[in-house]
mmCIF file of C-alpha atoms in Angstrom:
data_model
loop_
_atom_site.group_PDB
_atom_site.id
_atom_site.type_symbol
_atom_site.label_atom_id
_atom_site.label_comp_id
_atom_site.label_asym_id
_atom_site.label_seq_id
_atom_site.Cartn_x
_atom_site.Cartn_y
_atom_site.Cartn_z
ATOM 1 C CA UNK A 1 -7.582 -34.598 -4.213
ATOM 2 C CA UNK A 2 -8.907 -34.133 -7.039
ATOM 3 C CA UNK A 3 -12.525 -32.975 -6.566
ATOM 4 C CA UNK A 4 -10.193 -30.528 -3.801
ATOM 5 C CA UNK A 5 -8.680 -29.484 -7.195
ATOM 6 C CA UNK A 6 -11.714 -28.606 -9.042
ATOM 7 C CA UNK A 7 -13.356 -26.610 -6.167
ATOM 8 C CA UNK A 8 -10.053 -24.344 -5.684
ATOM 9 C CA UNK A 9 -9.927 -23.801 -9.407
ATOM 10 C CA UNK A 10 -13.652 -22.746 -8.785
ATOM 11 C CA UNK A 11 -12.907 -20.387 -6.067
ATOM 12 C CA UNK A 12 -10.245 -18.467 -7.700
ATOM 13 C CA UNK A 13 -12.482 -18.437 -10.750
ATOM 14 C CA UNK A 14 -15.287 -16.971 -9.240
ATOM 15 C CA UNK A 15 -13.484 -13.838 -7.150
ATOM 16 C CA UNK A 16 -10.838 -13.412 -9.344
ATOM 17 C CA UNK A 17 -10.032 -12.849 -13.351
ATOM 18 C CA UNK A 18 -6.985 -15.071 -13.447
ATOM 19 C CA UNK A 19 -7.308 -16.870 -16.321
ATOM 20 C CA UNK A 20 -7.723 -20.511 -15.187
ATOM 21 C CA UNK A 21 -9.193 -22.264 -18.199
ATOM 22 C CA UNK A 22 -10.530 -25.422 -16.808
ATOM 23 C CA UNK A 23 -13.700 -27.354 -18.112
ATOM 24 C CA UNK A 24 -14.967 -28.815 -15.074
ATOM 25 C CA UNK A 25 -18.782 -28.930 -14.529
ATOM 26 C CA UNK A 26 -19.604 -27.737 -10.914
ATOM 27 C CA UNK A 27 -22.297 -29.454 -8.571
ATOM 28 C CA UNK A 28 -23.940 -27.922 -5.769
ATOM 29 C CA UNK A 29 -21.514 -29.182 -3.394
ATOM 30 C CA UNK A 30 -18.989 -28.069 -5.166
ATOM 31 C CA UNK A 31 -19.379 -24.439 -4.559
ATOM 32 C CA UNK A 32 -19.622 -25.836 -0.160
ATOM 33 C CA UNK A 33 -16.449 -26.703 -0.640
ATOM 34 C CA UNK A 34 -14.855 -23.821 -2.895
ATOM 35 C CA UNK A 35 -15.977 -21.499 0.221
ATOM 36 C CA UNK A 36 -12.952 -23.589 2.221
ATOM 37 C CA UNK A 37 -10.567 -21.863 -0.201
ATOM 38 C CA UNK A 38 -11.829 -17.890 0.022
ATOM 39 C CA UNK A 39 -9.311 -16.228 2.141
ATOM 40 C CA UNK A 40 -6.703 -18.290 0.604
ATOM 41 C CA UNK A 41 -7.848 -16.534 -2.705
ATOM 42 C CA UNK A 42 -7.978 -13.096 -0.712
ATOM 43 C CA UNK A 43 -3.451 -14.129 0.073
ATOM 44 C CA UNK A 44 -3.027 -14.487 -3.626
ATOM 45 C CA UNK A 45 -5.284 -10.838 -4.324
ATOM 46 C CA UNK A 46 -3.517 -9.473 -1.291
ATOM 47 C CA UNK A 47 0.339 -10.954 -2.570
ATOM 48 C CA UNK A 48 -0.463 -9.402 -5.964
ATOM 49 C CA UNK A 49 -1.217 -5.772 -4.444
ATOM 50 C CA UNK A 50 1.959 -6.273 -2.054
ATOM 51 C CA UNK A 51 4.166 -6.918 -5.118
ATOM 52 C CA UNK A 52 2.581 -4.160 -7.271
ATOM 53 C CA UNK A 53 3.370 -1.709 -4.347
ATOM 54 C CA UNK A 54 6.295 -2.650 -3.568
ATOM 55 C CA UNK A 55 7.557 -3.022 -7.503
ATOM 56 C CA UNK A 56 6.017 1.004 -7.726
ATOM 57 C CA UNK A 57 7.076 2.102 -4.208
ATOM 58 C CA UNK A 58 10.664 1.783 -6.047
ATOM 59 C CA UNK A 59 9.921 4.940 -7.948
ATOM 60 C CA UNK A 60 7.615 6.550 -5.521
ATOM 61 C CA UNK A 61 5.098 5.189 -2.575
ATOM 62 C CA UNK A 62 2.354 7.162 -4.368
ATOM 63 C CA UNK A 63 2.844 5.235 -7.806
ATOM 64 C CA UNK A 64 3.318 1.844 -5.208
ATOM 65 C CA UNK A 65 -0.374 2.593 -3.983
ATOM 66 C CA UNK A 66 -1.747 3.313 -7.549
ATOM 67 C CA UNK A 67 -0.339 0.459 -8.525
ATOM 68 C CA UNK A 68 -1.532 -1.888 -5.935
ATOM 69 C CA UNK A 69 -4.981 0.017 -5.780
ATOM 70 C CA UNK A 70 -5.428 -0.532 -10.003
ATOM 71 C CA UNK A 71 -4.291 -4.410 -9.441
ATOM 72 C CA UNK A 72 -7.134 -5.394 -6.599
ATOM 73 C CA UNK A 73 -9.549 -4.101 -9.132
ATOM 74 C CA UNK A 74 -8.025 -5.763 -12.382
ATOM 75 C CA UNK A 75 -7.549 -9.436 -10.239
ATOM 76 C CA UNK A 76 -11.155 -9.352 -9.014
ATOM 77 C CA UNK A 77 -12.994 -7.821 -12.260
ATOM 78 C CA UNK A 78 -14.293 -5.135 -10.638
ATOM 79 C CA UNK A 79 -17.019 -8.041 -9.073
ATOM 80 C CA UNK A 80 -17.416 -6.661 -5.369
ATOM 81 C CA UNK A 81 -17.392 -2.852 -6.419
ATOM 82 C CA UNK A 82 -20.336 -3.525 -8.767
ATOM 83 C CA UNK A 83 -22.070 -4.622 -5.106
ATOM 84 C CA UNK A 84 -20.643 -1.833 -3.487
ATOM 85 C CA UNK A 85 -22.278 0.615 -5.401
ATOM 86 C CA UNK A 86 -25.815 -1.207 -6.051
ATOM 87 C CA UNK A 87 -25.933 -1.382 -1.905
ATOM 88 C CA UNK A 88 -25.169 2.067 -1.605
ATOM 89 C CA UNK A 89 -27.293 2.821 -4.565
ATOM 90 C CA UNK A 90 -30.010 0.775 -2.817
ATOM 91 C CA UNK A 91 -30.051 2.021 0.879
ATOM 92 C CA UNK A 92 -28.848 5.668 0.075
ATOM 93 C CA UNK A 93 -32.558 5.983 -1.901
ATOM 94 C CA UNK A 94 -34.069 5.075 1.618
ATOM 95 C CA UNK A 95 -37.148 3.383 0.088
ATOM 96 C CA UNK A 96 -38.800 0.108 1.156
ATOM 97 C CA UNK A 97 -37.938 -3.472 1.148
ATOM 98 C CA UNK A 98 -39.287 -4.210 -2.575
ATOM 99 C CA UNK A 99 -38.028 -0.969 -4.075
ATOM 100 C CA UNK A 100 -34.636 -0.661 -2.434
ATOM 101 C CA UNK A 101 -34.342 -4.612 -4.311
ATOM 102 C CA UNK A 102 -35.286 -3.141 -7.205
ATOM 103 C CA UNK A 103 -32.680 -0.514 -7.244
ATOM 104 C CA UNK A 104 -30.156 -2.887 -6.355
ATOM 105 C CA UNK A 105 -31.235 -4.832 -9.434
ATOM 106 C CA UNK A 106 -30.721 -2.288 -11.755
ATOM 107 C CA UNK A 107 -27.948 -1.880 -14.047
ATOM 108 C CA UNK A 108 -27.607 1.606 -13.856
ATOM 109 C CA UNK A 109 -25.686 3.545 -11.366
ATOM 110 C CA UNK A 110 -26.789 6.481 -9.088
ATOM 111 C CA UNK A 111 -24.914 8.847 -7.588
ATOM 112 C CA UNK A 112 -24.582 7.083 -4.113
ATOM 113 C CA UNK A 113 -23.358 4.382 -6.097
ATOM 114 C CA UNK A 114 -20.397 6.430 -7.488
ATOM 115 C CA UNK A 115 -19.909 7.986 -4.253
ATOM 116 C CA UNK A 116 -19.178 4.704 -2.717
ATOM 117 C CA UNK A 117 -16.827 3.779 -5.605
ATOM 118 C CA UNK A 118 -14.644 6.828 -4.878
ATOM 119 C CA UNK A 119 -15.139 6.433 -1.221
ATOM 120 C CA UNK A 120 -13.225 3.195 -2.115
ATOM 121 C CA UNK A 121 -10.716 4.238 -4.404
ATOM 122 C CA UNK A 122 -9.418 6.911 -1.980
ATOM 123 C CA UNK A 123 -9.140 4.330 0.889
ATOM 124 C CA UNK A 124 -6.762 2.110 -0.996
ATOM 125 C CA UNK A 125 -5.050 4.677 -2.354
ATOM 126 C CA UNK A 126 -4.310 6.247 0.976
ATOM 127 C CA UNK A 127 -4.719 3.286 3.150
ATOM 128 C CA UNK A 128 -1.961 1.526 0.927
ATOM 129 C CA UNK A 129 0.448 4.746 0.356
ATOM 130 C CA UNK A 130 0.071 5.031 4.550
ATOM 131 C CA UNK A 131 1.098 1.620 4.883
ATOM 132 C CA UNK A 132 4.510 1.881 3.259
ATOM 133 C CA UNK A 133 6.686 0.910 6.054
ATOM 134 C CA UNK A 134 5.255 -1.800 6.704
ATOM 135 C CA UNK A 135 3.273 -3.214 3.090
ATOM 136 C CA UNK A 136 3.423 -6.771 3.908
ATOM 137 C CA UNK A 137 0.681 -5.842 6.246
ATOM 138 C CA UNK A 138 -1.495 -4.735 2.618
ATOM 139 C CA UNK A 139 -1.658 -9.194 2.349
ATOM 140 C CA UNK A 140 -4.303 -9.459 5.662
ATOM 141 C CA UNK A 141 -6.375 -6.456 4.166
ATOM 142 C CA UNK A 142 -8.009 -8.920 1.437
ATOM 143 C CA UNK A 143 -7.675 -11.800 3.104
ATOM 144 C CA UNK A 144 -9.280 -10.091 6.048
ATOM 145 C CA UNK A 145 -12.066 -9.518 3.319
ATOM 146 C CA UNK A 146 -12.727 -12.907 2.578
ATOM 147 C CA UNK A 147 -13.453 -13.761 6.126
ATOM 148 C CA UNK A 148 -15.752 -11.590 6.470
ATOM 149 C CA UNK A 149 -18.002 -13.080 3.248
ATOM 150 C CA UNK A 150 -17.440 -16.643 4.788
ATOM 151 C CA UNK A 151 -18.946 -15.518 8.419
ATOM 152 C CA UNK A 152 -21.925 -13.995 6.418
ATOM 153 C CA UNK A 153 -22.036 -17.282 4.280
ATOM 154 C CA UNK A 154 -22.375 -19.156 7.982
ATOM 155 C CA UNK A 155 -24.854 -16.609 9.683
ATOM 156 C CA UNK A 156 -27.020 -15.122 6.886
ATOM 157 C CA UNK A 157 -30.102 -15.817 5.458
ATOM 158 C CA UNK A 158 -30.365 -15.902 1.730
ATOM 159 C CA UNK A 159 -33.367 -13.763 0.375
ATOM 160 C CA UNK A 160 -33.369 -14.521 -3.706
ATOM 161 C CA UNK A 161 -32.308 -16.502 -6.623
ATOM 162 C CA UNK A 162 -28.597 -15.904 -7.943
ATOM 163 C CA UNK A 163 -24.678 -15.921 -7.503
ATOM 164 C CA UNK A 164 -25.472 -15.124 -4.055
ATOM 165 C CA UNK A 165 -27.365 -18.175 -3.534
ATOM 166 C CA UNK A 166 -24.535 -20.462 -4.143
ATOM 167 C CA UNK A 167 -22.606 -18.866 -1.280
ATOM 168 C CA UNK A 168 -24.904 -17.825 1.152
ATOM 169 C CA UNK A 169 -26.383 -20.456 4.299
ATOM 170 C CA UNK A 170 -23.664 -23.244 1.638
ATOM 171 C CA UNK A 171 -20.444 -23.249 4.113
ATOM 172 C CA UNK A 172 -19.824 -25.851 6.214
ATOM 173 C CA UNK A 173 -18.848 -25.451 9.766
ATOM 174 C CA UNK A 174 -15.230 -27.210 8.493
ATOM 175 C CA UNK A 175 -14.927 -24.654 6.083
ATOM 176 C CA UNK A 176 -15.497 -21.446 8.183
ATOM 177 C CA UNK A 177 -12.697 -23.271 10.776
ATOM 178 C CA UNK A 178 -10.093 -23.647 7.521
ATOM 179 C CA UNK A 179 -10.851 -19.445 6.606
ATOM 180 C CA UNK A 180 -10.664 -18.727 10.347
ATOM 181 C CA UNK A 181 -7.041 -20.738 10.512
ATOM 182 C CA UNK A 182 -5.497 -19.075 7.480
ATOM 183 C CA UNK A 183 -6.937 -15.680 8.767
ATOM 184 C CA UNK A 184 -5.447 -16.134 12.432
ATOM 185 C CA UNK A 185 -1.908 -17.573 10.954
ATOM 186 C CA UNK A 186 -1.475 -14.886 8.428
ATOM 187 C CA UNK A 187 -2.196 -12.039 11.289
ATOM 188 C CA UNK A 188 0.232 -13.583 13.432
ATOM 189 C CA UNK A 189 2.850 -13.845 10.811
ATOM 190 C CA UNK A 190 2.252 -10.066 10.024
ATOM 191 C CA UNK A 191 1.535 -8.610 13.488
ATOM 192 C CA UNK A 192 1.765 -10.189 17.279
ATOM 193 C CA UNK A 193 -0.981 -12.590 18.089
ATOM 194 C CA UNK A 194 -2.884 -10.343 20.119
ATOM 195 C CA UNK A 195 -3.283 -7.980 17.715
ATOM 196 C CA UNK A 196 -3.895 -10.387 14.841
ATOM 197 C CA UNK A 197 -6.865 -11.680 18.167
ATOM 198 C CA UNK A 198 -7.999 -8.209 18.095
ATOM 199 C CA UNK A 199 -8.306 -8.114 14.220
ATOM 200 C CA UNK A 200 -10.285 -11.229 13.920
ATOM 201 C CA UNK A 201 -12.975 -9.821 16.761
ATOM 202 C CA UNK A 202 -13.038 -6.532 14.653
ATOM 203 C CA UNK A 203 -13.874 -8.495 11.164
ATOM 204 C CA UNK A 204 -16.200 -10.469 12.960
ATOM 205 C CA UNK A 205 -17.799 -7.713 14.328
ATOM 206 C CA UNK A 206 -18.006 -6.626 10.777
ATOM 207 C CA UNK A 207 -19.754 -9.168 9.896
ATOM 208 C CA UNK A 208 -22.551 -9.443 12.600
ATOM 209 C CA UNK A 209 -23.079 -5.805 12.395
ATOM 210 C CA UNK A 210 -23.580 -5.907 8.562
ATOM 211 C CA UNK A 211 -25.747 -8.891 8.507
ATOM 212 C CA UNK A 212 -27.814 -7.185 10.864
ATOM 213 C CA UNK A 213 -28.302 -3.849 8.486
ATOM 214 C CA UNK A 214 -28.849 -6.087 5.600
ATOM 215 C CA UNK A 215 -31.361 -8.729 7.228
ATOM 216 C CA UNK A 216 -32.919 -5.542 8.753
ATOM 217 C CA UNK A 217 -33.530 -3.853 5.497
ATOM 218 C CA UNK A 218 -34.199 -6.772 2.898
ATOM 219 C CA UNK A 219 -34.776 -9.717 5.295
ATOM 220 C CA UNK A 220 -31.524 -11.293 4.644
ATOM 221 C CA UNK A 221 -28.624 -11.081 1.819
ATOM 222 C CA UNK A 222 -27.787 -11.452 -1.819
ATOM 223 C CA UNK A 223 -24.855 -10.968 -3.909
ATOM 224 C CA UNK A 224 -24.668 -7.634 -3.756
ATOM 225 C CA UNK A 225 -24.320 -7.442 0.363
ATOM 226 C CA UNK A 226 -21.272 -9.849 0.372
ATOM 227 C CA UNK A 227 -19.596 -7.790 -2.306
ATOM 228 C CA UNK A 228 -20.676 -4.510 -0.585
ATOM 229 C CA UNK A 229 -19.272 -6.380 2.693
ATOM 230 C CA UNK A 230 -16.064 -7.161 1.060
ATOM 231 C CA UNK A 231 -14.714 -3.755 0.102
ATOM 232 C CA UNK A 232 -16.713 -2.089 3.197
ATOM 233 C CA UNK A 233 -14.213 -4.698 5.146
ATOM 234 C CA UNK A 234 -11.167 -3.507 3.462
ATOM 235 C CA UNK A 235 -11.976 -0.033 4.457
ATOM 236 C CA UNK A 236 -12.294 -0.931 8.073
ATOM 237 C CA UNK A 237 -9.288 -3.387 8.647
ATOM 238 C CA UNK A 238 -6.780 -0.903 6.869
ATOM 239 C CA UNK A 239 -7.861 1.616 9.442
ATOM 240 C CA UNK A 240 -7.271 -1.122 11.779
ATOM 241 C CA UNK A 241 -3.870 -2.090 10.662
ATOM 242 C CA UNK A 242 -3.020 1.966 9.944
ATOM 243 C CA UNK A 243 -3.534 2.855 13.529
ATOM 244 C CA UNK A 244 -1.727 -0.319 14.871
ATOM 245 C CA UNK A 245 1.395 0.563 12.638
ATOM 246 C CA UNK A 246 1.788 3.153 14.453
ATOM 247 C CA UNK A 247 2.515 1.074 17.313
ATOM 248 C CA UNK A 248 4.932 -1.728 16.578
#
């Protein structure tokens, strides 16, 4: 129960900035079994943004979805964006293998790298404001997130040295079942099964598609491509759950 403990505490430590102070040295297999616990990280980043809208959509649904938008960035530091813009960064220069890694490495950012970081902001911003007769739905949109990263965990390759490497090819075929339960249960609390079946197919679509661009560009993933495939995720699955709210 206790090592259980230790690798939840690691999970929430390593996607979000909640301040967890716990001085517990990690082993390898530590980080196996912190992958169990990802979506269930991506309900408390998605329960956050569902009260911060909700606590703003009192005033207005506009200051709701700033509020919600500004709270998914402050809970995660930030972490996935910084991938979101070094892939965009990366593949919009539409160099080589070796030089498109480079350019991922760097610190800097480029202009496809900003454009990607306002392409996000405006899809939370609307996606969430949209969403405001039914915001509970805003819970599956990190969650469905999370997924995603475990599915690339399971079928990626990993290509180089660093946070990435902990993650990538390290989740056990338990673990993917536990994210793929807590994905399926919270879509069918939140919408009818079928459409929470539907959802699922969609992310992992996502995620074969994605691993395919990435493993066809740099010969696998890294970091970067699971934080890029985060936030590209969130984009997708609010259009997802946008066009099926107007439905039910």
């Amino acid at each position: 129960k206790m090592k259980k403990l230790k690798q939840f505490i690691l999970g929430v430590q390593f996607l979000t900035r909640i301040p967890i102070r716990a001085n517990m040295p990690a082993e390898p297999s530590d980080f196996k079994g912190a992958l169990c616990f990802f979506t269930v990280v991506g309900l408390i980043i998605g329960t956050l943004e569902w009260l911060l809208f909700s606590l703003g959509m009192q005033i207005d649904p506009l200051l709701g979805a700033l509020l919600a938008t500004i709270g998914g960035i402050w809970i995660t530091g930030g972490m996935h964006l910084d991938g979101l813009a070094d892939v965009f960064d990366g593949f919009g220069a539409n160099r080589d293998t070796e030089r498109t890694l480079e350019i991922m490495k760097d610190s800097r950012i480029g202009s496809f790298g900003v454009l990607a970081l306002m392409i996000d902001f405006a899809f939370h911003m609307v996606g969430f404001y949209l969403l405001k007769d039914m915001p509970l739905l805003i819970i599956w949109v990190p969650i469905s997130a999370k997924f995603t990263v475990c599915v690339l965990c399971d079928i990626g390759k990993n290509i180089k040295k660093g946070l990435g490497a902990l993650w990538i090819e390290n989740i056990s075929k338990a673990g993917l079942f536990v994210n793929l339960v807590l994905f399926l249960f919270i879509g069918c609390i939140l919408l009818p099964w079928e459409l929470a079946v539907i959802g699922l197919g969609l992310v992992y679509g996502v995620a074969v598609l994605l691993n395919k661009k990435f493993t066809h560009k740099l010969t696998g993933l890294n970091g970067d491509c699971l934080g890029a495939a985060s936030q590209m995720t969130e984009w997708i699955v609010m259009v997802y759950l946008l066009i099926v709210s107007q439905m039910l």
